[in-house]
PDB file of C-alpha atoms in Angstrom:
ATOM      1  CA  MET A   1       4.754  28.129   0.886  1.00 50.00           C
ATOM      2  CA  ALA A   2       2.027  25.518   1.314  1.00 57.00           C
ATOM      3  CA  ASN A   3      -0.567  27.686  -0.633  1.00 71.00           C
ATOM      4  CA  GLU A   4       1.821  28.007  -3.404  1.00 86.00           C
ATOM      5  CA  ILE A   5       2.479  24.222  -3.749  1.00 91.00           C
ATOM      6  CA  VAL A   6      -1.061  23.389  -3.184  1.00 91.00           C
ATOM      7  CA  ALA A   7      -2.121  25.732  -5.818  1.00 91.00           C
ATOM      8  CA  SER A   8       0.396  25.008  -8.259  1.00 92.00           C
ATOM      9  CA  VAL A   9      -0.499  21.329  -8.267  1.00 94.00           C
ATOM     10  CA  ASN A  10      -4.304  22.344  -8.616  1.00 92.00           C
ATOM     11  CA  ASN A  11      -3.548  24.234 -11.610  1.00 93.00           C
ATOM     12  CA  ARG A  12      -1.281  21.552 -13.200  1.00 93.00           C
ATOM     13  CA  ILE A  13      -4.058  19.137 -12.745  1.00 94.00           C
ATOM     14  CA  THR A  14      -6.756  21.589 -14.289  1.00 94.00           C
ATOM     15  CA  GLN A  15      -4.122  21.797 -17.314  1.00 93.00           C
ATOM     16  CA  MET A  16      -3.852  17.802 -17.547  1.00 92.00           C
ATOM     17  CA  GLN A  17      -7.687  17.618 -17.561  1.00 91.00           C
ATOM     18  CA  LYS A  18      -8.054  19.999 -20.185  1.00 92.00           C
ATOM     19  CA  ASN A  19      -5.111  19.396 -22.470  1.00 91.00           C
ATOM     20  CA  GLU A  20      -3.990  15.828 -21.697  1.00 89.00           C
ATOM     21  CA  GLY A  21      -6.951  13.695 -21.390  1.00 87.00           C
ATOM     22  CA  LEU A  22      -6.630  13.096 -17.393  1.00 89.00           C
ATOM     23  CA  LYS A  23      -9.620  11.616 -16.145  1.00 89.00           C
ATOM     24  CA  LEU A  24     -10.225  11.505 -12.355  1.00 91.00           C
ATOM     25  CA  PRO A  25     -12.998   9.225 -10.625  1.00 90.00           C
ATOM     26  CA  ALA A  26     -16.265  10.917 -10.824  1.00 88.00           C
ATOM     27  CA  ASN A  27     -16.495  11.540  -6.771  1.00 89.00           C
ATOM     28  CA  TYR A  28     -12.819  12.451  -6.349  1.00 94.00           C
ATOM     29  CA  SER A  29     -12.094  16.210  -5.245  1.00 94.00           C
ATOM     30  CA  PRO A  30      -8.464  17.049  -6.076  1.00 94.00           C
ATOM     31  CA  SER A  31      -8.883  20.128  -3.638  1.00 93.00           C
ATOM     32  CA  ASN A  32      -9.922  17.956  -0.558  1.00 94.00           C
ATOM     33  CA  ALA A  33      -7.358  14.981  -1.517  1.00 96.00           C
ATOM     34  CA  LEU A  34      -4.706  17.881  -1.443  1.00 95.00           C
ATOM     35  CA  ASN A  35      -5.897  19.713   1.816  1.00 93.00           C
ATOM     36  CA  SER A  36      -6.170  16.138   3.709  1.00 94.00           C
ATOM     37  CA  ALA A  37      -2.612  15.210   2.444  1.00 95.00           C
ATOM     38  CA  TRP A  38      -1.421  19.000   3.697  1.00 93.00           C
ATOM     39  CA  LEU A  39      -2.900  18.385   7.160  1.00 93.00           C
ATOM     40  CA  THR A  40      -0.980  15.077   7.441  1.00 94.00           C
ATOM     41  CA  LEU A  41       2.372  16.733   5.922  1.00 94.00           C
ATOM     42  CA  SER A  42       2.073  19.452   8.371  1.00 93.00           C
ATOM     43  CA  ASP A  43       1.328  17.624  11.468  1.00 93.00           C
ATOM     44  CA  ASN A  44       4.197  18.110  13.920  1.00 93.00           C
ATOM     45  CA  SER A  45       2.481  16.694  17.102  1.00 92.00           C
ATOM     46  CA  LYS A  46       5.281  13.778  17.183  1.00 89.00           C
ATOM     47  CA  GLY A  47       8.220  16.063  16.093  1.00 91.00           C
ATOM     48  CA  PRO A  48       9.098  17.979  13.009  1.00 93.00           C
ATOM     49  CA  SER A  49       6.697  17.730  10.230  1.00 94.00           C
ATOM     50  CA  LEU A  50       7.206  16.028   7.039  1.00 94.00           C
ATOM     51  CA  LEU A  51       7.226  19.540   5.517  1.00 93.00           C
ATOM     52  CA  ASP A  52      10.311  20.246   7.521  1.00 94.00           C
ATOM     53  CA  LYS A  53      11.967  17.164   6.886  1.00 93.00           C
ATOM     54  CA  THR A  54      11.619  17.006   2.923  1.00 95.00           C
ATOM     55  CA  SER A  55      12.087  19.505  -0.185  1.00 94.00           C
ATOM     56  CA  PRO A  56       9.351  21.211  -1.388  1.00 94.00           C
ATOM     57  CA  GLN A  57       9.976  19.775  -4.864  1.00 94.00           C
ATOM     58  CA  SER A  58       9.488  16.275  -3.716  1.00 94.00           C
ATOM     59  CA  GLN A  59       6.336  17.555  -1.993  1.00 95.00           C
ATOM     60  CA  ALA A  60       4.829  18.848  -5.006  1.00 94.00           C
ATOM     61  CA  LYS A  61       5.869  15.650  -6.962  1.00 94.00           C
ATOM     62  CA  ALA A  62       4.262  13.497  -4.288  1.00 95.00           C
ATOM     63  CA  LEU A  63       1.005  15.217  -4.114  1.00 96.00           C
ATOM     64  CA  LEU A  64       0.855  15.652  -8.002  1.00 95.00           C
ATOM     65  CA  ASN A  65       1.201  11.994  -8.555  1.00 94.00           C
ATOM     66  CA  MET A  66      -1.392  11.206  -5.703  1.00 96.00           C
ATOM     67  CA  VAL A  67      -4.048  13.397  -7.741  1.00 96.00           C
ATOM     68  CA  ILE A  68      -3.322  12.099 -11.029  1.00 93.00           C
ATOM     69  CA  GLN A  69      -4.085   8.486  -9.331  1.00 93.00           C
ATOM     70  CA  GLY A  70      -7.128   9.620  -7.817  1.00 94.00           C
ATOM     71  CA  LEU A  71      -6.092   8.958  -4.427  1.00 96.00           C
ATOM     72  CA  SER A  72      -6.217  10.351  -1.006  1.00 95.00           C
ATOM     73  CA  PRO A  73      -5.077  10.047   2.624  1.00 95.00           C
ATOM     74  CA  ALA A  74      -8.384  10.554   4.145  1.00 94.00           C
ATOM     75  CA  LYS A  75      -9.237   7.208   2.502  1.00 94.00           C
ATOM     76  CA  ASN A  76      -5.754   5.324   3.588  1.00 93.00           C
ATOM     77  CA  GLN A  77      -4.918   4.852   0.240  1.00 94.00           C
ATOM     78  CA  VAL A  78      -1.557   6.408   0.447  1.00 94.00           C
ATOM     79  CA  TYR A  79       1.187   6.591   3.045  1.00 90.00           C
ATOM     80  CA  PHE A  80       4.020   9.796   2.731  1.00 94.00           C
ATOM     81  CA  ILE A  81       7.430   8.521   3.711  1.00 90.00           C
ATOM     82  CA  PRO A  82      10.583  10.652   3.988  1.00 91.00           C
ATOM     83  CA  TYR A  83      13.591   8.875   2.540  1.00 87.00           C
ATOM     84  CA  GLY A  84      16.637  11.482   3.152  1.00 89.00           C
ATOM     85  CA  LYS A  85      15.068  14.956   1.897  1.00 93.00           C
ATOM     86  CA  ASP A  86      12.833  13.267  -0.481  1.00 93.00           C
ATOM     87  CA  LEU A  87       9.201  12.665   0.206  1.00 94.00           C
ATOM     88  CA  THR A  88       7.863   9.246  -1.144  1.00 91.00           C
ATOM     89  CA  LEU A  89       4.257   8.477  -1.911  1.00 92.00           C
ATOM     90  CA  MET A  90       3.452   4.993  -1.105  1.00 89.00           C
ATOM     91  CA  ARG A  91       0.238   3.302  -1.914  1.00 90.00           C
ATOM     92  CA  SER A  92      -1.434   1.365   0.461  1.00 89.00           C
ATOM     93  CA  TYR A  93      -3.247  -2.088  -0.150  1.00 90.00           C
ATOM     94  CA  PHE A  94      -6.471   0.085  -0.518  1.00 93.00           C
ATOM     95  CA  GLY A  95      -4.898   2.486  -2.914  1.00 92.00           C
ATOM     96  CA  SER A  96      -3.453  -0.517  -5.169  1.00 90.00           C
ATOM     97  CA  LEU A  97      -7.073  -1.821  -5.162  1.00 92.00           C
ATOM     98  CA  ALA A  98      -8.712   1.483  -6.221  1.00 92.00           C
ATOM     99  CA  ILE A  99      -6.227   1.782  -8.831  1.00 89.00           C
ATOM    100  CA  LEU A 100      -6.527  -1.524 -10.350  1.00 90.00           C
ATOM    101  CA  LYS A 101     -10.536  -1.246 -10.370  1.00 89.00           C
ATOM    102  CA  ARG A 102     -10.291   1.923 -12.504  1.00 86.00           C
ATOM    103  CA  LEU A 103      -8.325   0.012 -15.052  1.00 86.00           C
ATOM    104  CA  ASP A 104     -10.668  -0.724 -18.238  1.00 85.00           C
ATOM    105  CA  ASN A 105      -9.372  -4.373 -18.519  1.00 88.00           C
ATOM    106  CA  VAL A 106      -9.937  -5.336 -14.890  1.00 92.00           C
ATOM    107  CA  LYS A 107     -13.352  -6.478 -13.727  1.00 94.00           C
ATOM    108  CA  ASP A 108     -12.543  -7.568 -10.136  1.00 95.00           C
ATOM    109  CA  VAL A 109      -9.519  -7.874  -7.885  1.00 95.00           C
ATOM    110  CA  TRP A 110      -8.586  -8.966  -4.259  1.00 96.00           C
ATOM    111  CA  ALA A 111      -5.831 -10.398  -2.473  1.00 96.00           C
ATOM    112  CA  GLU A 112      -5.327 -12.801   0.755  1.00 97.00           C
ATOM    113  CA  VAL A 113      -2.855 -13.477   3.206  1.00 97.00           C
ATOM    114  CA  VAL A 114      -2.150 -17.464   4.238  1.00 98.00           C
ATOM    115  CA  ARG A 115      -1.062 -18.121   7.825  1.00 97.00           C
ATOM    116  CA  GLU A 116       0.631 -21.055   8.902  1.00 97.00           C
ATOM    117  CA  GLY A 117      -1.810 -23.785   9.690  1.00 97.00           C
ATOM    118  CA  ASP A 118      -4.276 -22.920   7.157  1.00 97.00           C
ATOM    119  CA  ASN A 119      -5.300 -25.355   4.438  1.00 98.00           C
ATOM    120  CA  PHE A 120      -3.948 -23.605   1.169  1.00 97.00           C
ATOM    121  CA  GLN A 121      -3.288 -25.800  -2.023  1.00 97.00           C
ATOM    122  CA  ILE A 122      -2.045 -24.859  -5.512  1.00 96.00           C
ATOM    123  CA  GLY A 123      -2.842 -26.512  -8.904  1.00 96.00           C
ATOM    124  CA  SER A 124      -2.588 -25.968 -12.843  1.00 94.00           C
ATOM    125  CA  ASP A 125      -5.118 -25.099 -15.084  1.00 92.00           C
ATOM    126  CA  ARG A 126      -3.968 -25.390 -18.699  1.00 89.00           C
ATOM    127  CA  GLY A 127      -0.477 -24.663 -17.694  1.00 89.00           C
ATOM    128  CA  ARG A 128      -1.333 -21.368 -15.557  1.00 91.00           C
ATOM    129  CA  THR A 129      -0.802 -21.810 -11.793  1.00 93.00           C
ATOM    130  CA  VAL A 130      -4.147 -21.532  -9.780  1.00 95.00           C
ATOM    131  CA  VAL A 131      -5.520 -21.583  -6.116  1.00 97.00           C
ATOM    132  CA  LYS A 132      -7.510 -25.037  -5.581  1.00 97.00           C
ATOM    133  CA  VAL A 133      -7.834 -24.728  -2.020  1.00 97.00           C
ATOM    134  CA  PHE A 134      -7.943 -21.866   0.446  1.00 98.00           C
ATOM    135  CA  GLU A 135      -9.481 -22.644   4.030  1.00 98.00           C
ATOM    136  CA  PRO A 136      -8.242 -19.949   6.656  1.00 96.00           C
ATOM    137  CA  ARG A 137      -8.730 -20.641  10.106  1.00 96.00           C
ATOM    138  CA  ILE A 138      -9.519 -18.374  12.976  1.00 96.00           C
ATOM    139  CA  GLU A 139      -7.399 -20.031  15.462  1.00 97.00           C
ATOM    140  CA  ASN A 140      -4.586 -19.423  12.666  1.00 97.00           C
ATOM    141  CA  GLN A 141      -4.982 -15.438  12.386  1.00 94.00           C
ATOM    142  CA  ASP A 142      -2.409 -14.871  15.028  1.00 95.00           C
ATOM    143  CA  ASN A 143      -0.016 -17.391  13.452  1.00 97.00           C
ATOM    144  CA  PRO A 144       3.104 -15.986  11.325  1.00 96.00           C
ATOM    145  CA  ILE A 145       2.206 -15.225   7.546  1.00 96.00           C
ATOM    146  CA  ALA A 146       2.988 -18.170   5.390  1.00 96.00           C
ATOM    147  CA  GLY A 147       2.557 -16.226   2.032  1.00 97.00           C
ATOM    148  CA  ALA A 148      -0.202 -14.337   0.184  1.00 97.00           C
ATOM    149  CA  PHE A 149      -2.085 -14.393  -3.206  1.00 97.00           C
ATOM    150  CA  ALA A 150      -3.747 -11.934  -5.537  1.00 96.00           C
ATOM    151  CA  VAL A 151      -6.614 -12.706  -7.873  1.00 96.00           C
ATOM    152  CA  ILE A 152      -7.198 -10.623 -10.865  1.00 95.00           C
ATOM    153  CA  VAL A 153     -10.581 -10.990 -13.008  1.00 95.00           C
ATOM    154  CA  ASP A 154     -10.212  -9.745 -16.655  1.00 93.00           C
ATOM    155  CA  ASN A 155     -13.166  -8.806 -18.771  1.00 91.00           C
ATOM    156  CA  ASN A 156     -13.587 -12.085 -19.909  1.00 92.00           C
ATOM    157  CA  GLY A 157     -14.019 -13.643 -16.466  1.00 93.00           C
ATOM    158  CA  THR A 158     -10.774 -15.234 -16.173  1.00 92.00           C
ATOM    159  CA  GLU A 159      -9.003 -15.513 -12.800  1.00 95.00           C
ATOM    160  CA  ASN A 160      -5.691 -14.617 -12.879  1.00 94.00           C
ATOM    161  CA  PHE A 161      -3.666 -16.043  -9.635  1.00 96.00           C
ATOM    162  CA  THR A 162      -0.407 -14.645  -8.608  1.00 94.00           C
ATOM    163  CA  ILE A 163       1.126 -16.241  -5.600  1.00 96.00           C
ATOM    164  CA  MET A 164       4.139 -15.218  -3.325  1.00 96.00           C
ATOM    165  CA  THR A 165       5.795 -17.060  -0.367  1.00 96.00           C
ATOM    166  CA  LYS A 166       6.872 -15.386   2.674  1.00 94.00           C
ATOM    167  CA  LYS A 167      10.517 -15.410   1.458  1.00 94.00           C
ATOM    168  CA  GLN A 168       9.669 -13.772  -1.833  1.00 93.00           C
ATOM    169  CA  ILE A 169       7.569 -11.260   0.336  1.00 92.00           C
ATOM    170  CA  ASP A 170      10.573 -10.358   2.531  1.00 91.00           C
ATOM    171  CA  GLN A 171      13.114 -10.194  -0.455  1.00 89.00           C
ATOM    172  CA  SER A 172      10.821  -7.683  -2.403  1.00 86.00           C
ATOM    173  CA  TRP A 173      10.557  -5.751   1.143  1.00 83.00           C
ATOM    174  CA  SER A 174      14.426  -6.021   1.280  1.00 81.00           C
ATOM    175  CA  HIS A 175      14.760  -3.348  -1.624  1.00 71.00           C
ATOM    176  CA  ALA A 176      12.446  -1.097  -0.263  1.00 68.00           C
ATOM    177  CA  LYS A 177      13.632   2.248   0.956  1.00 61.00           C
ATOM    178  CA  THR A 178      11.925   2.043   4.264  1.00 63.00           C
ATOM    179  CA  LYS A 179      10.643  -1.038   6.305  1.00 66.00           C
ATOM    180  CA  LYS A 180       8.544   1.112   8.808  1.00 71.00           C
ATOM    181  CA  VAL A 181       4.961   0.448   7.159  1.00 73.00           C
ATOM    182  CA  GLN A 182       5.831  -3.373   6.611  1.00 78.00           C
ATOM    183  CA  GLN A 183       6.594  -3.991  10.208  1.00 79.00           C
ATOM    184  CA  GLU A 184       3.551  -1.835  11.376  1.00 82.00           C
ATOM    185  CA  PHE A 185       1.271  -3.611   9.111  1.00 83.00           C
ATOM    186  CA  PRO A 186       2.629  -6.687   7.608  1.00 89.00           C
ATOM    187  CA  GLU A 187      -0.823  -8.199   6.620  1.00 92.00           C
ATOM    188  CA  GLU A 188      -2.047  -5.272   4.785  1.00 89.00           C
ATOM    189  CA  MET A 189       1.409  -4.981   3.079  1.00 88.00           C
ATOM    190  CA  ALA A 190       2.059  -8.488   2.147  1.00 93.00           C
ATOM    191  CA  LYS A 191      -1.382  -8.124   0.148  1.00 94.00           C
ATOM    192  CA  ARG A 192      -0.307  -5.109  -1.192  1.00 89.00           C
ATOM    193  CA  THR A 193       3.141  -6.494  -2.537  1.00 90.00           C
ATOM    194  CA  VAL A 194       1.580  -9.510  -4.250  1.00 93.00           C
ATOM    195  CA  LEU A 195      -1.115  -7.234  -5.760  1.00 92.00           C
ATOM    196  CA  ASN A 196       1.395  -5.192  -7.018  1.00 88.00           C
ATOM    197  CA  ARG A 197       3.296  -7.994  -8.631  1.00 89.00           C
ATOM    198  CA  ALA A 198       0.051  -9.252 -10.234  1.00 89.00           C
ATOM    199  CA  ALA A 199      -1.092  -5.832 -11.527  1.00 85.00           C
ATOM    200  CA  LYS A 200       2.165  -5.175 -13.512  1.00 83.00           C
ATOM    201  CA  PHE A 201       0.780  -6.911 -16.904  1.00 82.00           C
ATOM    202  CA  PHE A 202      -2.736  -5.225 -16.469  1.00 86.00           C
ATOM    203  CA  ILE A 203      -1.474  -1.686 -15.692  1.00 82.00           C
ATOM    204  CA  ASN A 204       1.000  -1.607 -18.492  1.00 78.00           C
ATOM    205  CA  SER A 205      -1.402  -3.388 -21.074  1.00 78.00           C
ATOM    206  CA  SER A 206      -4.286  -1.038 -20.274  1.00 74.00           C
ATOM    207  CA  SER A 207      -5.678   1.721 -22.546  1.00 62.00           C
ATOM    208  CA  ASP A 208      -5.966   4.059 -19.949  1.00 61.00           C
ATOM    209  CA  ASN A 209      -4.342   7.591 -19.936  1.00 63.00           C
ATOM    210  CA  ASP A 210      -0.668   7.525 -20.081  1.00 74.00           C
ATOM    211  CA  LEU A 211      -0.554  10.343 -17.064  1.00 79.00           C
ATOM    212  CA  LEU A 212      -2.399   7.594 -14.876  1.00 80.00           C
ATOM    213  CA  LEU A 213      -0.147   4.729 -15.818  1.00 77.00           C
ATOM    214  CA  GLY A 214       2.876   6.760 -15.678  1.00 81.00           C
ATOM    215  CA  ALA A 215       2.186   8.096 -12.210  1.00 83.00           C
ATOM    216  CA  VAL A 216       1.245   4.681 -11.033  1.00 82.00           C
ATOM    217  CA  ASN A 217       4.612   3.022 -12.334  1.00 79.00           C
ATOM    218  CA  ASP A 218       6.586   6.267 -10.864  1.00 80.00           C
ATOM    219  CA  THR A 219       4.991   5.575  -7.342  1.00 79.00           C
ATOM    220  CA  THR A 220       6.175   2.110  -7.363  1.00 74.00           C
ATOM    221  CA  ALA A 221       9.320   2.465  -8.482  1.00 70.00           C
ATOM    222  CA  ASP A 222       9.871   5.461  -5.923  1.00 58.00           C
ATOM    223  CA  GLU A 223       9.461   2.936  -3.307  1.00 59.00           C
ATOM    224  CA  TYR A 224      12.378   0.739  -4.173  1.00 53.00           C
ATOM    225  CA  ASP A 225      16.200   1.901  -4.266  1.00 49.00           C
ATOM    226  CA  ASN A 226      19.325  -0.175  -5.448  1.00 45.00           C
ATOM    227  CA  SER A 227      21.716   2.449  -4.600  1.00 41.00           C
ATOM    228  CA  GLU A 228      22.979   4.010  -1.145  1.00 41.00           C
ATOM    229  CA  PRO A 229      20.710   6.657   0.396  1.00 39.00           C
ATOM    230  CA  ARG A 230      22.012  10.287  -0.828  1.00 37.00           C
ATOM    231  CA  ASP A 231      20.772  13.716  -0.256  1.00 37.00           C
ATOM    232  CA  VAL A 232      18.775  15.010  -3.069  1.00 35.00           C
ATOM    233  CA  THR A 233      17.906  18.079  -1.419  1.00 34.00           C
ATOM    234  CA  PRO A 234      17.155  20.780  -4.403  1.00 35.00           C
ATOM    235  CA  ASN A 235      18.015  24.719  -3.663  1.00 38.00           C
ATOM    236  CA  PHE A 236      14.341  25.798  -3.602  1.00 36.00           C
ATOM    237  CA  ASP A 237      15.632  29.049  -5.261  1.00 40.00           C
ATOM    238  CA  ASP A 238      16.363  26.904  -8.462  1.00 35.00           C
ATOM    239  CA  LEU A 239      12.774  25.850  -8.502  1.00 35.00           C
ATOM    240  CA  ILE A 240      11.530  29.346  -9.235  1.00 35.00           C
ATOM    241  CA  ASP A 241      14.637  30.414 -11.511  1.00 37.00           C
ATOM    242  CA  SER A 242      14.114  30.506 -14.848  1.00 35.00           C
ATOM    243  CA  LYS A 243      17.842  29.161 -15.228  1.00 39.00           C
ATOM    244  CA  PRO A 244      18.510  27.055 -12.145  1.00 40.00           C
ATOM    245  CA  LYS A 245      22.209  26.668 -11.391  1.00 41.00           C
ATOM    246  CA  GLU A 246      24.118  23.391 -11.332  1.00 46.00           C
ATOM    247  CA  ASP A 247      26.636  22.582  -8.620  1.00 47.00           C
ATOM    248  CA  LYS A 248      28.739  19.466  -8.957  1.00 45.00           C
ATOM    249  CA  LYS A 249      26.690  17.579  -6.654  1.00 46.00           C
ATOM    250  CA  HIS A 250      23.590  17.953  -8.919  1.00 46.00           C
ATOM    251  CA  VAL A 251      25.615  16.786 -11.877  1.00 44.00           C
ATOM    252  CA  ALA A 252      26.634  13.736 -10.122  1.00 47.00           C
ATOM    253  CA  ASP A 253      23.373  13.028  -9.052  1.00 49.00           C
ATOM    254  CA  ALA A 254      22.013  13.536 -12.510  1.00 46.00           C
ATOM    255  CA  ASP A 255      24.570  11.436 -14.032  1.00 48.00           C
ATOM    256  CA  GLN A 256      23.351   8.690 -11.344  1.00 48.00           C
ATOM    257  CA  ASP A 257      19.683   8.977 -12.382  1.00 45.00           C
ATOM    258  CA  GLU A 258      20.748   8.634 -15.919  1.00 43.00           C
ATOM    259  CA  GLN A 259      22.209   5.330 -15.368  1.00 46.00           C
ATOM    260  CA  ARG A 260      19.255   4.029 -13.975  1.00 44.00           C
ATOM    261  CA  GLU A 261      17.007   5.222 -16.518  1.00 42.00           C
ATOM    262  CA  PRO A 262      17.535   7.034 -19.895  1.00 41.00           C
ATOM    263  CA  GLU A 263      16.454  10.750 -20.103  1.00 40.00           C
ATOM    264  CA  GLN A 264      13.451  11.225 -22.564  1.00 39.00           C
ATOM    265  CA  ALA A 265      13.123  14.657 -23.906  1.00 36.00           C
ATOM    266  CA  GLU A 266       9.198  14.398 -24.503  1.00 39.00           C
ATOM    267  CA  ARG A 267       6.633  12.500 -22.896  1.00 41.00           C
ATOM    268  CA  SER A 268       6.321   8.871 -24.035  1.00 39.00           C
ATOM    269  CA  GLU A 269       4.105   5.765 -23.431  1.00 39.00           C
ATOM    270  CA  HIS A 270       3.518   5.655 -19.437  1.00 45.00           C
ATOM    271  CA  GLN A 271       6.333   8.162 -18.749  1.00 49.00           C
ATOM    272  CA  PRO A 272       5.839   9.512 -14.976  1.00 53.00           C
ATOM    273  CA  VAL A 273       5.703  12.964 -13.881  1.00 59.00           C
ATOM    274  CA  THR A 274       9.462  14.297 -14.182  1.00 59.00           C
ATOM    275  CA  ASP A 275      11.278  16.570 -11.759  1.00 59.00           C
ATOM    276  CA  LYS A 276      11.386  19.230 -14.572  1.00 58.00           C
ATOM    277  CA  GLU A 277       7.721  19.258 -14.856  1.00 60.00           C
ATOM    278  CA  VAL A 278       7.372  19.533 -11.222  1.00 59.00           C
ATOM    279  CA  ALA A 279       9.743  22.348 -11.313  1.00 58.00           C
ATOM    280  CA  ASN A 280       7.593  24.321 -13.702  1.00 60.00           C
ATOM    281  CA  LEU A 281       4.869  24.068 -11.378  1.00 62.00           C
ATOM    282  CA  PHE A 282       6.894  26.803  -9.195  1.00 55.00           C
ATOM    283  CA  GLN A 283       7.804  28.625 -12.618  1.00 58.00           C
ATOM    284  CA  GLY A 284       4.255  29.087 -13.411  1.00 55.00           C
ATOM    285  CA  GLN A 285       3.183  30.395 -10.106  1.00 52.00           C
ATOM    286  CA  ALA A 286       6.140  32.467  -9.589  1.00 51.00           C
ATOM    287  CA  ASN A 287       5.413  34.306 -12.960  1.00 54.00           C
ATOM    288  CA  LYS A 288       1.831  35.143 -11.684  1.00 54.00           C
TER     289      LYS A 288
END
């Protein structure tokens, strides 16, 4: 099964590069990234592995989105989080930085955490909120987080600031599917949260390939859920059956998904990888 999923994702990436204009970083190896990810997913040293906990379809989707974004767990750029039977891909702060630095409308980007006791002052420049003073102190490094800010420098050299208080960060985290990573790495995740908020305009206004932008938006959306957790495990036999069977539960789940986002028959601007497209990975592999 491992070889089948990895081979299917590799083949799909090759097709995207040849036929759909997907461009990966020059020093990025999809095979190495997939092998590193598979080692992470198959690790059972602390109990059942993520391969055992989650569905093959969600594993394929997470791996496909990871490669499209040019990310790798070997560089601490992604986390794999189980949510019910779904495997969810989450970018780390380093992953978000890597994505933004690839965009054609971004020159530089960074984020910082503000702790209680730091000298932090904001102001206004031509009606835009800016950071006037930021003086962190070593003695404050163990203090509670007071907020965070991100700076994105565009091609004109303009610094675009985004500022969030700790209350706003906590509010964002409250909608996340899992709180484990935020609890273990609060500083990194606070920077990542404010960076993701700052990045929305630049991601959606970039002229980069729609496959990349769709995968970026899809990964971000997968981290949040406004409904109650539900088991969305697919029947693996259906993944390789040319005519998958539908049961009442699948129909109900499909109705819920349709209420969240209208289904589109064809790939449109910034459309993420779909479950149907992931299923086709298995179909193509089964036909060989």
